[in-house]
mmCIF file of C-alpha atoms in Angstrom:
data_model
loop_
_atom_site.group_PDB
_atom_site.id
_atom_site.type_symbol
_atom_site.label_atom_id
_atom_site.label_comp_id
_atom_site.label_asym_id
_atom_site.label_seq_id
_atom_site.Cartn_x
_atom_site.Cartn_y
_atom_site.Cartn_z
ATOM 1 C CA MET A 1 -28.929 -2.118 17.203
ATOM 2 C CA ARG A 2 -29.538 -4.879 15.231
ATOM 3 C CA ASP A 3 -30.009 -8.682 16.766
ATOM 4 C CA THR A 4 -26.828 -9.979 15.113
ATOM 5 C CA ILE A 5 -24.697 -11.570 17.822
ATOM 6 C CA ASN A 6 -21.887 -12.499 15.497
ATOM 7 C CA ALA A 7 -19.470 -10.581 13.141
ATOM 8 C CA VAL A 8 -18.279 -12.563 9.940
ATOM 9 C CA ASP A 9 -14.935 -11.998 8.210
ATOM 10 C CA PHE A 10 -13.889 -13.169 4.833
ATOM 11 C CA LEU A 11 -10.168 -14.202 4.892
ATOM 12 C CA VAL A 12 -7.698 -15.189 2.274
ATOM 13 C CA ARG A 13 -4.451 -17.154 2.692
ATOM 14 C CA ARG A 14 -1.624 -14.556 2.280
ATOM 15 C CA ASP A 15 0.648 -17.083 0.655
ATOM 16 C CA ASN A 16 -2.244 -18.286 -1.787
ATOM 17 C CA LEU A 17 -4.929 -15.683 -2.616
ATOM 18 C CA ALA A 18 -6.924 -18.247 -4.184
ATOM 19 C CA ALA A 19 -7.503 -20.012 -0.842
ATOM 20 C CA SER A 20 -10.202 -18.229 1.264
ATOM 21 C CA SER A 21 -12.407 -19.014 4.441
ATOM 22 C CA TRP A 22 -14.765 -17.579 6.808
ATOM 23 C CA GLU A 23 -14.147 -16.403 10.501
ATOM 24 C CA THR A 24 -17.200 -15.983 12.745
ATOM 25 C CA SER A 25 -16.565 -14.267 16.092
ATOM 26 C CA PRO A 26 -18.888 -12.597 19.051
ATOM 27 C CA LEU A 27 -19.944 -9.127 17.943
ATOM 28 C CA ARG A 28 -18.253 -6.590 20.111
ATOM 29 C CA THR A 29 -21.083 -4.219 21.298
ATOM 30 C CA THR A 30 -19.316 -2.510 24.320
ATOM 31 C CA LEU A 31 -17.336 0.154 22.708
ATOM 32 C CA GLY A 32 -14.385 2.141 24.249
ATOM 33 C CA PRO A 33 -14.001 5.949 24.343
ATOM 34 C CA ASP A 34 -14.739 7.472 20.785
ATOM 35 C CA GLU A 35 -15.262 3.831 19.330
ATOM 36 C CA VAL A 36 -17.852 3.326 16.602
ATOM 37 C CA LEU A 37 -19.298 0.155 15.473
ATOM 38 C CA LEU A 38 -20.257 -0.004 11.570
ATOM 39 C CA ARG A 39 -22.221 -2.466 9.800
ATOM 40 C CA VAL A 40 -20.462 -3.081 6.353
ATOM 41 C CA ASP A 41 -23.554 -2.561 4.003
ATOM 42 C CA ARG A 42 -22.163 -3.261 0.676
ATOM 43 C CA PHE A 43 -18.812 -3.030 -1.343
ATOM 44 C CA ALA A 44 -17.343 -3.384 -4.712
ATOM 45 C CA LEU A 45 -14.819 -6.144 -5.564
ATOM 46 C CA THR A 46 -12.521 -5.366 -8.514
ATOM 47 C CA ALA A 47 -9.080 -6.525 -9.767
ATOM 48 C CA ASN A 48 -7.690 -3.562 -7.595
ATOM 49 C CA ASN A 49 -8.577 -5.358 -4.527
ATOM 50 C CA VAL A 50 -6.415 -8.129 -5.911
ATOM 51 C CA THR A 51 -3.595 -5.621 -6.097
ATOM 52 C CA TYR A 52 -4.158 -4.661 -2.367
ATOM 53 C CA ALA A 53 -3.578 -8.123 -1.471
ATOM 54 C CA VAL A 54 -0.622 -8.687 -3.709
ATOM 55 C CA ALA A 55 1.037 -5.804 -2.164
ATOM 56 C CA GLY A 56 -0.439 -6.603 1.268
ATOM 57 C CA ASP A 57 3.187 -6.948 3.041
ATOM 58 C CA SER A 58 5.295 -4.454 0.888
ATOM 59 C CA MET A 59 2.623 -1.802 1.213
ATOM 60 C CA LYS A 60 1.034 -2.612 4.596
ATOM 61 C CA TYR A 61 -2.373 -3.143 3.207
ATOM 62 C CA TRP A 62 -2.695 -6.377 5.487
ATOM 63 C CA ASP A 63 -2.120 -4.071 8.559
ATOM 64 C CA PHE A 64 -5.435 -2.160 8.096
ATOM 65 C CA PHE A 65 -7.534 -5.020 9.232
ATOM 66 C CA PRO A 66 -5.734 -7.586 11.606
ATOM 67 C CA ALA A 67 -6.399 -10.988 10.845
ATOM 68 C CA PRO A 68 -5.380 -14.583 12.331
ATOM 69 C CA ALA A 69 -1.693 -15.673 11.381
ATOM 70 C CA GLY A 70 -1.109 -16.365 7.942
ATOM 71 C CA PHE A 71 -4.548 -15.049 6.701
ATOM 72 C CA GLY A 72 -5.399 -11.436 5.439
ATOM 73 C CA ARG A 73 -8.478 -9.369 5.272
ATOM 74 C CA VAL A 74 -8.535 -7.874 1.914
ATOM 75 C CA PRO A 75 -9.427 -4.094 1.826
ATOM 76 C CA VAL A 76 -12.425 -2.843 -0.254
ATOM 77 C CA TRP A 77 -14.078 0.554 -0.736
ATOM 78 C CA GLY A 78 -17.829 0.773 0.074
ATOM 79 C CA PHE A 79 -20.580 2.018 2.429
ATOM 80 C CA ALA A 80 -21.195 1.384 6.111
ATOM 81 C CA ASP A 81 -23.858 2.395 8.570
ATOM 82 C CA VAL A 82 -23.001 3.394 12.123
ATOM 83 C CA VAL A 83 -25.105 1.078 14.400
ATOM 84 C CA ALA A 84 -23.606 2.125 17.802
ATOM 85 C CA SER A 85 -21.458 5.078 18.639
ATOM 86 C CA ASN A 86 -19.621 6.202 21.807
ATOM 87 C CA HIS A 87 -18.419 9.451 20.064
ATOM 88 C CA ALA A 88 -20.390 12.509 20.904
ATOM 89 C CA ASP A 89 -20.394 13.902 17.182
ATOM 90 C CA VAL A 90 -21.012 10.696 15.217
ATOM 91 C CA ALA A 91 -24.757 9.504 15.435
ATOM 92 C CA GLU A 92 -26.223 6.217 14.963
ATOM 93 C CA GLY A 93 -27.591 5.876 11.622
ATOM 94 C CA GLU A 94 -24.977 7.785 9.702
ATOM 95 C CA ARG A 95 -23.673 6.334 6.496
ATOM 96 C CA LEU A 96 -20.160 6.542 5.681
ATOM 97 C CA TYR A 97 -18.056 5.932 2.612
ATOM 98 C CA GLY A 98 -14.471 4.560 2.836
ATOM 99 C CA TYR A 99 -12.102 1.502 3.268
ATOM 100 C CA PHE A 100 -13.418 -1.680 4.810
ATOM 101 C CA PRO A 101 -12.753 -5.306 4.952
ATOM 102 C CA MET A 102 -15.042 -7.920 3.408
ATOM 103 C CA SER A 103 -16.923 -8.280 6.926
ATOM 104 C CA SER A 104 -20.129 -7.877 8.108
ATOM 105 C CA HIS A 105 -18.918 -5.222 10.848
ATOM 106 C CA LEU A 106 -15.799 -2.959 11.961
ATOM 107 C CA VAL A 107 -15.129 -1.148 15.065
ATOM 108 C CA ILE A 108 -13.208 2.051 14.617
ATOM 109 C CA LYS A 109 -11.981 4.932 16.880
ATOM 110 C CA ALA A 110 -13.315 8.218 15.559
ATOM 111 C CA GLY A 111 -11.072 11.146 15.503
ATOM 112 C CA ARG A 112 -10.580 14.486 13.562
ATOM 113 C CA VAL A 113 -14.467 14.377 13.101
ATOM 114 C CA SER A 114 -15.613 17.224 10.859
ATOM 115 C CA PRO A 115 -18.753 17.967 8.980
ATOM 116 C CA ARG A 116 -17.020 16.162 6.100
ATOM 117 C CA GLY A 117 -15.950 13.067 7.795
ATOM 118 C CA LEU A 118 -13.687 11.379 10.152
ATOM 119 C CA ARG A 119 -10.664 9.418 10.702
ATOM 120 C CA ASP A 120 -10.009 5.891 12.344
ATOM 121 C CA VAL A 121 -7.397 6.865 14.762
ATOM 122 C CA SER A 122 -7.055 3.217 16.221
ATOM 123 C CA ASP A 123 -3.604 2.598 17.449
ATOM 124 C CA HIS A 124 -2.797 -0.096 14.866
ATOM 125 C CA ARG A 125 -3.602 2.251 11.908
ATOM 126 C CA GLN A 126 -1.486 5.250 13.127
ATOM 127 C CA HIS A 127 1.421 4.044 10.734
ATOM 128 C CA LEU A 128 -0.673 3.630 7.660
ATOM 129 C CA ALA A 129 -1.400 6.096 4.813
ATOM 130 C CA VAL A 130 -3.827 8.627 6.117
ATOM 131 C CA VAL A 131 -5.977 8.814 3.047
ATOM 132 C CA TYR A 132 -7.276 5.036 3.784
ATOM 133 C CA ASN A 133 -8.125 6.016 7.376
ATOM 134 C CA GLN A 134 -10.548 8.547 6.495
ATOM 135 C CA TYR A 135 -14.328 7.976 6.149
ATOM 136 C CA THR A 136 -16.829 10.315 4.302
ATOM 137 C CA ARG A 137 -20.161 11.212 5.776
ATOM 138 C CA VAL A 138 -22.403 11.078 2.762
ATOM 139 C CA GLN A 139 -24.807 13.641 4.016
ATOM 140 C CA ASN A 140 -22.106 16.079 3.258
ATOM 141 C CA ASP A 141 -20.533 14.587 0.266
ATOM 142 C CA PRO A 142 -21.132 16.472 -3.235
ATOM 143 C CA ALA A 143 -19.968 13.397 -5.116
ATOM 144 C CA TRP A 144 -22.553 11.139 -3.258
ATOM 145 C CA ARG A 145 -26.093 10.062 -4.717
ATOM 146 C CA ALA A 146 -28.054 7.330 -3.291
ATOM 147 C CA ASP A 147 -28.829 6.006 -6.925
ATOM 148 C CA THR A 148 -25.368 6.056 -8.059
ATOM 149 C CA GLU A 149 -23.657 4.206 -5.039
ATOM 150 C CA GLY A 150 -23.057 1.017 -7.029
ATOM 151 C CA VAL A 151 -20.676 2.891 -9.765
ATOM 152 C CA GLN A 152 -19.285 5.289 -7.167
ATOM 153 C CA MET A 153 -17.874 2.118 -5.241
ATOM 154 C CA LEU A 154 -16.625 0.534 -8.348
ATOM 155 C CA TYR A 155 -15.029 3.862 -9.793
ATOM 156 C CA ARG A 156 -14.358 6.477 -7.316
ATOM 157 C CA PRO A 157 -11.199 5.090 -5.632
ATOM 158 C CA LEU A 158 -9.776 3.930 -8.962
ATOM 159 C CA PHE A 159 -10.562 7.130 -10.721
ATOM 160 C CA THR A 160 -9.023 9.093 -7.890
ATOM 161 C CA THR A 161 -5.831 7.236 -8.888
ATOM 162 C CA SER A 162 -6.502 7.961 -12.562
ATOM 163 C CA PHE A 163 -6.667 11.650 -11.398
ATOM 164 C CA LEU A 164 -3.611 11.492 -9.612
ATOM 165 C CA LEU A 165 -1.561 9.776 -12.468
ATOM 166 C CA ASP A 166 -2.740 12.400 -14.914
ATOM 167 C CA ASP A 167 -1.877 15.116 -12.611
ATOM 168 C CA PHE A 168 1.594 13.467 -11.863
ATOM 169 C CA LEU A 169 2.276 12.970 -15.624
ATOM 170 C CA ALA A 170 1.297 16.570 -16.292
ATOM 171 C CA MET A 171 3.458 18.018 -13.556
ATOM 172 C CA ASN A 172 6.416 16.267 -15.361
ATOM 173 C CA SER A 173 5.463 17.535 -18.764
ATOM 174 C CA PHE A 174 4.653 13.935 -19.533
ATOM 175 C CA PHE A 175 8.387 13.349 -19.455
ATOM 176 C CA ASP A 176 8.494 14.762 -23.066
ATOM 177 C CA ALA A 177 6.676 11.642 -24.376
ATOM 178 C CA ARG A 178 4.551 11.704 -27.619
ATOM 179 C CA GLN A 179 2.662 8.491 -26.780
ATOM 180 C CA ILE A 180 1.464 7.014 -23.343
ATOM 181 C CA ILE A 181 0.912 3.352 -23.102
ATOM 182 C CA LEU A 182 -1.479 1.705 -20.519
ATOM 183 C CA THR A 183 -1.289 -1.891 -19.869
ATOM 184 C CA SER A 184 -4.491 -3.601 -18.828
ATOM 185 C CA ALA A 185 -6.401 -1.191 -20.877
ATOM 186 C CA SER A 186 -9.873 -2.409 -19.866
ATOM 187 C CA SER A 187 -8.938 -2.000 -16.035
ATOM 188 C CA LYS A 188 -11.012 0.858 -14.259
ATOM 189 C CA THR A 189 -7.907 2.835 -13.545
ATOM 190 C CA SER A 190 -6.552 2.726 -16.957
ATOM 191 C CA LEU A 191 -9.911 3.587 -18.417
ATOM 192 C CA GLY A 192 -10.159 6.678 -16.297
ATOM 193 C CA LEU A 193 -6.563 7.711 -17.031
ATOM 194 C CA ALA A 194 -7.167 7.109 -20.759
ATOM 195 C CA TRP A 195 -10.233 9.243 -20.534
ATOM 196 C CA LEU A 196 -8.703 11.970 -18.889
ATOM 197 C CA LEU A 197 -5.504 12.056 -21.116
ATOM 198 C CA LYS A 198 -8.012 12.464 -24.092
ATOM 199 C CA THR A 199 -10.514 15.018 -22.853
ATOM 200 C CA GLN A 200 -8.590 17.013 -20.448
ATOM 201 C CA ARG A 201 -5.205 17.333 -22.090
ATOM 202 C CA LYS A 202 -4.485 19.241 -25.173
ATOM 203 C CA SER A 203 -0.880 17.961 -25.319
ATOM 204 C CA GLY A 204 -1.359 15.910 -28.604
ATOM 205 C CA ILE A 205 -0.015 12.679 -26.943
ATOM 206 C CA ARG A 206 -1.359 9.515 -28.247
ATOM 207 C CA VAL A 207 -2.802 7.233 -25.883
ATOM 208 C CA ILE A 208 -2.206 3.618 -26.608
ATOM 209 C CA GLY A 209 -3.927 0.496 -24.631
ATOM 210 C CA LEU A 210 -2.435 -2.920 -24.372
ATOM 211 C CA THR A 211 -5.182 -5.651 -23.554
ATOM 212 C CA GLY A 212 -5.906 -9.153 -23.924
ATOM 213 C CA SER A 213 -7.960 -10.492 -27.121
ATOM 214 C CA ASP A 214 -11.002 -11.363 -24.976
ATOM 215 C CA ASN A 215 -11.142 -7.721 -23.770
ATOM 216 C CA ARG A 216 -10.381 -5.636 -27.226
ATOM 217 C CA ALA A 217 -13.912 -5.332 -28.217
ATOM 218 C CA PHE A 218 -14.954 -3.920 -24.807
ATOM 219 C CA VAL A 219 -11.977 -1.599 -24.655
ATOM 220 C CA ALA A 220 -12.574 -0.391 -28.453
ATOM 221 C CA GLY A 221 -16.276 0.261 -27.382
ATOM 222 C CA THR A 222 -15.236 2.854 -24.831
ATOM 223 C CA SER A 223 -13.309 5.166 -27.170
ATOM 224 C CA CYS A 224 -10.713 6.077 -24.729
ATOM 225 C CA TYR A 225 -7.738 5.165 -26.638
ATOM 226 C CA ASP A 226 -6.151 6.190 -29.871
ATOM 227 C CA GLU A 227 -4.838 2.786 -30.598
ATOM 228 C CA ILE A 228 -5.476 -0.567 -29.010
ATOM 229 C CA LEU A 229 -2.918 -3.608 -29.244
ATOM 230 C CA GLY A 230 -2.741 -6.992 -27.890
ATOM 231 C CA TYR A 231 0.258 -8.022 -25.838
ATOM 232 C CA HIS A 232 1.458 -10.096 -28.539
ATOM 233 C CA GLU A 233 1.588 -6.928 -30.870
ATOM 234 C CA ILE A 234 4.077 -5.083 -28.676
ATOM 235 C CA GLU A 235 6.472 -4.856 -31.489
ATOM 236 C CA SER A 236 3.960 -3.107 -33.343
ATOM 237 C CA LEU A 237 4.390 0.226 -31.249
ATOM 238 C CA THR A 238 5.953 3.168 -32.797
ATOM 239 C CA ARG A 239 9.377 3.701 -31.396
ATOM 240 C CA ALA A 240 8.705 7.302 -30.380
ATOM 241 C CA PRO A 241 9.368 9.085 -26.946
ATOM 242 C CA SER A 242 7.001 7.199 -24.668
ATOM 243 C CA VAL A 243 5.818 6.512 -21.238
ATOM 244 C CA ILE A 244 4.378 3.342 -19.936
ATOM 245 C CA VAL A 245 1.750 3.180 -16.965
ATOM 246 C CA ASP A 246 1.638 -0.341 -15.909
ATOM 247 C CA MET A 247 -1.404 -1.314 -14.311
ATOM 248 C CA ALA A 248 -1.005 -5.236 -14.894
ATOM 249 C CA GLY A 249 2.328 -6.058 -13.234
ATOM 250 C CA ASN A 250 3.121 -8.678 -15.783
ATOM 251 C CA ARG A 251 6.621 -8.588 -15.741
ATOM 252 C CA SER A 252 6.968 -10.383 -19.180
ATOM 253 C CA ALA A 253 4.883 -8.037 -20.852
ATOM 254 C CA LEU A 254 6.666 -4.985 -19.261
ATOM 255 C CA ALA A 255 9.918 -6.182 -20.403
ATOM 256 C CA ALA A 256 8.685 -6.734 -23.902
ATOM 257 C CA VAL A 257 7.678 -2.932 -23.930
ATOM 258 C CA HIS A 258 10.944 -1.791 -22.417
ATOM 259 C CA ASN A 259 13.183 -4.037 -24.532
ATOM 260 C CA TRP A 260 11.279 -2.823 -27.821
ATOM 261 C CA LEU A 261 11.220 0.831 -27.028
ATOM 262 C CA ASP A 262 14.672 0.918 -25.168
ATOM 263 C CA ALA A 263 15.807 4.322 -25.161
ATOM 264 C CA ASP A 264 12.577 5.687 -26.494
ATOM 265 C CA LEU A 265 11.065 4.847 -23.262
ATOM 266 C CA LYS A 266 11.396 8.113 -21.242
ATOM 267 C CA TYR A 267 9.414 7.045 -17.944
ATOM 268 C CA SER A 268 8.045 3.556 -16.592
ATOM 269 C CA CYS A 269 5.275 4.074 -13.935
ATOM 270 C CA GLN A 270 4.305 0.927 -12.034
ATOM 271 C CA VAL A 271 0.826 1.208 -10.563
ATOM 272 C CA GLY A 272 -1.039 -2.185 -10.254
ATOM 273 C CA ALA A 273 -0.930 -5.967 -10.498
ATOM 274 C CA THR A 274 -4.010 -7.047 -12.364
ATOM 275 C CA HIS A 275 -1.844 -9.942 -13.760
ATOM 276 C CA TRP A 276 -0.473 -10.768 -10.220
ATOM 277 C CA GLN A 277 0.201 -14.277 -11.263
ATOM 278 C CA ALA A 278 2.979 -13.203 -13.694
ATOM 279 C CA LEU A 279 4.607 -10.880 -11.189
ATOM 280 C CA ARG A 280 7.751 -13.486 -11.126
ATOM 281 C CA GLY A 281 8.262 -13.144 -14.741
ATOM 282 C CA THR A 282 11.497 -11.921 -16.234
ATOM 283 C CA THR A 283 13.197 -8.862 -14.550
ATOM 284 C CA THR A 284 15.539 -7.841 -17.470
ATOM 285 C CA LEU A 285 14.398 -4.720 -18.408
ATOM 286 C CA ALA A 286 16.045 -2.136 -20.959
ATOM 287 C CA GLY A 287 15.426 1.319 -20.541
ATOM 288 C CA PRO A 288 14.363 3.252 -17.265
ATOM 289 C CA ARG A 289 13.887 1.490 -14.031
ATOM 290 C CA PRO A 290 10.172 1.180 -13.354
ATOM 291 C CA SER A 291 9.098 3.670 -10.583
ATOM 292 C CA PRO A 292 6.295 2.712 -8.333
ATOM 293 C CA PHE A 293 3.375 5.411 -7.839
ATOM 294 C CA PHE A 294 1.927 5.768 -4.611
ATOM 295 C CA ALA A 295 -1.350 7.553 -4.807
ATOM 296 C CA PRO A 296 -1.625 8.367 -0.911
ATOM 297 C CA GLY A 297 1.866 10.158 -1.184
ATOM 298 C CA HIS A 298 0.675 12.230 -4.025
ATOM 299 C CA ILE A 299 -2.500 12.933 -2.331
ATOM 300 C CA GLU A 300 -0.676 14.577 0.581
ATOM 301 C CA GLN A 301 1.684 16.582 -1.486
ATOM 302 C CA ARG A 302 -1.356 18.265 -3.485
ATOM 303 C CA ARG A 303 -3.343 18.677 -0.300
ATOM 304 C CA SER A 304 -0.454 20.442 1.144
ATOM 305 C CA GLN A 305 -0.018 22.614 -2.169
ATOM 306 C CA TRP A 306 -3.721 23.225 -2.764
ATOM 307 C CA GLY A 307 -4.953 23.748 0.697
ATOM 308 C CA ASP A 308 -7.972 21.986 2.439
ATOM 309 C CA GLY A 309 -10.573 20.703 0.075
ATOM 310 C CA GLY A 310 -8.675 22.116 -3.031
ATOM 311 C CA MET A 311 -7.605 18.328 -4.280
ATOM 312 C CA GLU A 312 -11.293 17.354 -3.785
ATOM 313 C CA ALA A 313 -12.654 20.376 -5.759
ATOM 314 C CA ALA A 314 -10.114 19.571 -8.658
ATOM 315 C CA LEU A 315 -11.358 15.874 -8.710
ATOM 316 C CA ALA A 316 -15.142 16.937 -8.445
ATOM 317 C CA LYS A 317 -14.784 18.786 -11.571
ATOM 318 C CA VAL A 318 -14.033 15.810 -13.808
ATOM 319 C CA TRP A 319 -15.828 13.151 -11.496
ATOM 320 C CA GLN A 320 -19.466 13.492 -13.062
ATOM 321 C CA PRO A 321 -18.294 13.915 -16.641
ATOM 322 C CA PHE A 322 -16.514 10.833 -16.314
ATOM 323 C CA LEU A 323 -19.483 8.963 -14.753
ATOM 324 C CA ASP A 324 -21.554 10.314 -17.548
ATOM 325 C CA ALA A 325 -19.133 9.074 -20.249
ATOM 326 C CA SER A 326 -18.569 5.607 -18.506
ATOM 327 C CA ALA A 327 -22.351 5.017 -17.935
ATOM 328 C CA SER A 328 -22.601 2.422 -20.899
ATOM 329 C CA TRP A 329 -19.349 0.787 -20.377
ATOM 330 C CA ILE A 330 -20.516 -1.311 -17.019
ATOM 331 C CA VAL A 331 -23.212 -3.355 -15.675
ATOM 332 C CA VAL A 332 -23.488 -3.239 -11.946
ATOM 333 C CA GLN A 333 -24.171 -6.835 -10.765
ATOM 334 C CA TYR A 334 -25.254 -7.090 -7.010
ATOM 335 C CA GLY A 335 -24.640 -10.106 -4.628
ATOM 336 C CA VAL A 336 -25.447 -11.145 -1.347
ATOM 337 C CA GLY A 337 -24.129 -13.519 1.193
ATOM 338 C CA GLN A 338 -21.034 -15.655 1.437
ATOM 339 C CA SER A 339 -21.222 -17.838 -1.340
ATOM 340 C CA ALA A 340 -21.654 -14.851 -3.686
ATOM 341 C CA VAL A 341 -18.542 -13.211 -1.988
ATOM 342 C CA GLU A 342 -16.591 -16.496 -2.530
ATOM 343 C CA SER A 343 -17.630 -16.796 -5.865
ATOM 344 C CA VAL A 344 -16.693 -13.339 -6.962
ATOM 345 C CA TRP A 345 -13.449 -13.429 -5.271
ATOM 346 C CA ALA A 346 -12.344 -16.590 -6.991
ATOM 347 C CA GLU A 347 -13.504 -15.006 -10.365
ATOM 348 C CA VAL A 348 -11.637 -11.746 -9.543
ATOM 349 C CA VAL A 349 -8.268 -13.458 -8.396
ATOM 350 C CA SER A 350 -8.101 -15.766 -11.146
ATOM 351 C CA GLY A 351 -8.537 -12.948 -13.902
ATOM 352 C CA ARG A 352 -11.874 -14.515 -15.248
ATOM 353 C CA ASN A 353 -13.976 -11.421 -14.281
ATOM 354 C CA LEU A 354 -15.431 -9.499 -17.291
ATOM 355 C CA PRO A 355 -14.560 -5.834 -17.692
ATOM 356 C CA ALA A 356 -18.070 -5.036 -18.494
ATOM 357 C CA VAL A 357 -19.491 -6.325 -15.196
ATOM 358 C CA GLY A 358 -18.899 -4.641 -12.062
ATOM 359 C CA HIS A 359 -19.354 -6.616 -8.845
ATOM 360 C CA VAL A 360 -21.104 -4.976 -5.712
ATOM 361 C CA LEU A 361 -21.486 -7.390 -2.752
ATOM 362 C CA SER A 362 -22.794 -7.692 0.882
ATOM 363 C CA VAL A 363 -21.519 -10.304 3.210
ATOM 364 C CA GLU A 364 -25.077 -10.585 4.611
#
């Protein structure tokens, strides 16, 4: 056990995500039955985590890690080490990959322990999506490598969403579209989906990325898209049967695509909110009503259809090729300490983060 006597938590105001603070409390070292104390080692911080905060109430993301009234603990993906365990099958020193708060420590109640992983079965997490309650034991994880932990934290949860979106579109015959339009084209989820659509599907569908002018050169350098347009160029879109997958959540940009394509827009898929400040834009949309995509629901569907480990095996087939293809796209930037966390959160929540930089952080 480390000598640490306090736990440290990064908090944001739920009604103003740009306002943050820290809470220090005594570290709980007396564990109940099956409880495990984790030290959160490091985690990735991306625009995806802003989406968790924006949807914190509607999708219950705030419920994973309780916080004082009016505040939230933003979920992140990362690695933690077991520093104390009151479960017979979970050993001190084990390393886990999964869903954590931006904190120094986390106590979970281990259940459904298997060689591959375990689940937090704490009472307050029983009503939440199972996929977020699962923790992978890295020693039995074929996707884990010590030297690629940084990119795994940055890409793995987002590429999983990309994989699920690609699978969902294929299940629906791409809604008979001839082009698929991705907003926030520089985002990691969009890049993963664009790469899958171009390399894994022989459908003849064009993949079009919408992006801001500042990110255009980066997006072009990935070679993931057949065409790249700025948000001011939406009326340059070819009027053809189309699907839009919206990662940005900018209602004005979404309305512009809907109103331009109108009946040619066959399906509108709402995924993220990288442009969360613009969520309150116009809501008048021609064409189909946007349909939210909930990745955990699709995961459970595929697991029931493909059996134990089937979805993970299908994902593993494309995971390493994607990592190889994306190796030159991003530089992992590491930061340690409270000031580093504060600085990166302010950068990401304001939309100033550069797509070519991936932030991996530690609270202490």
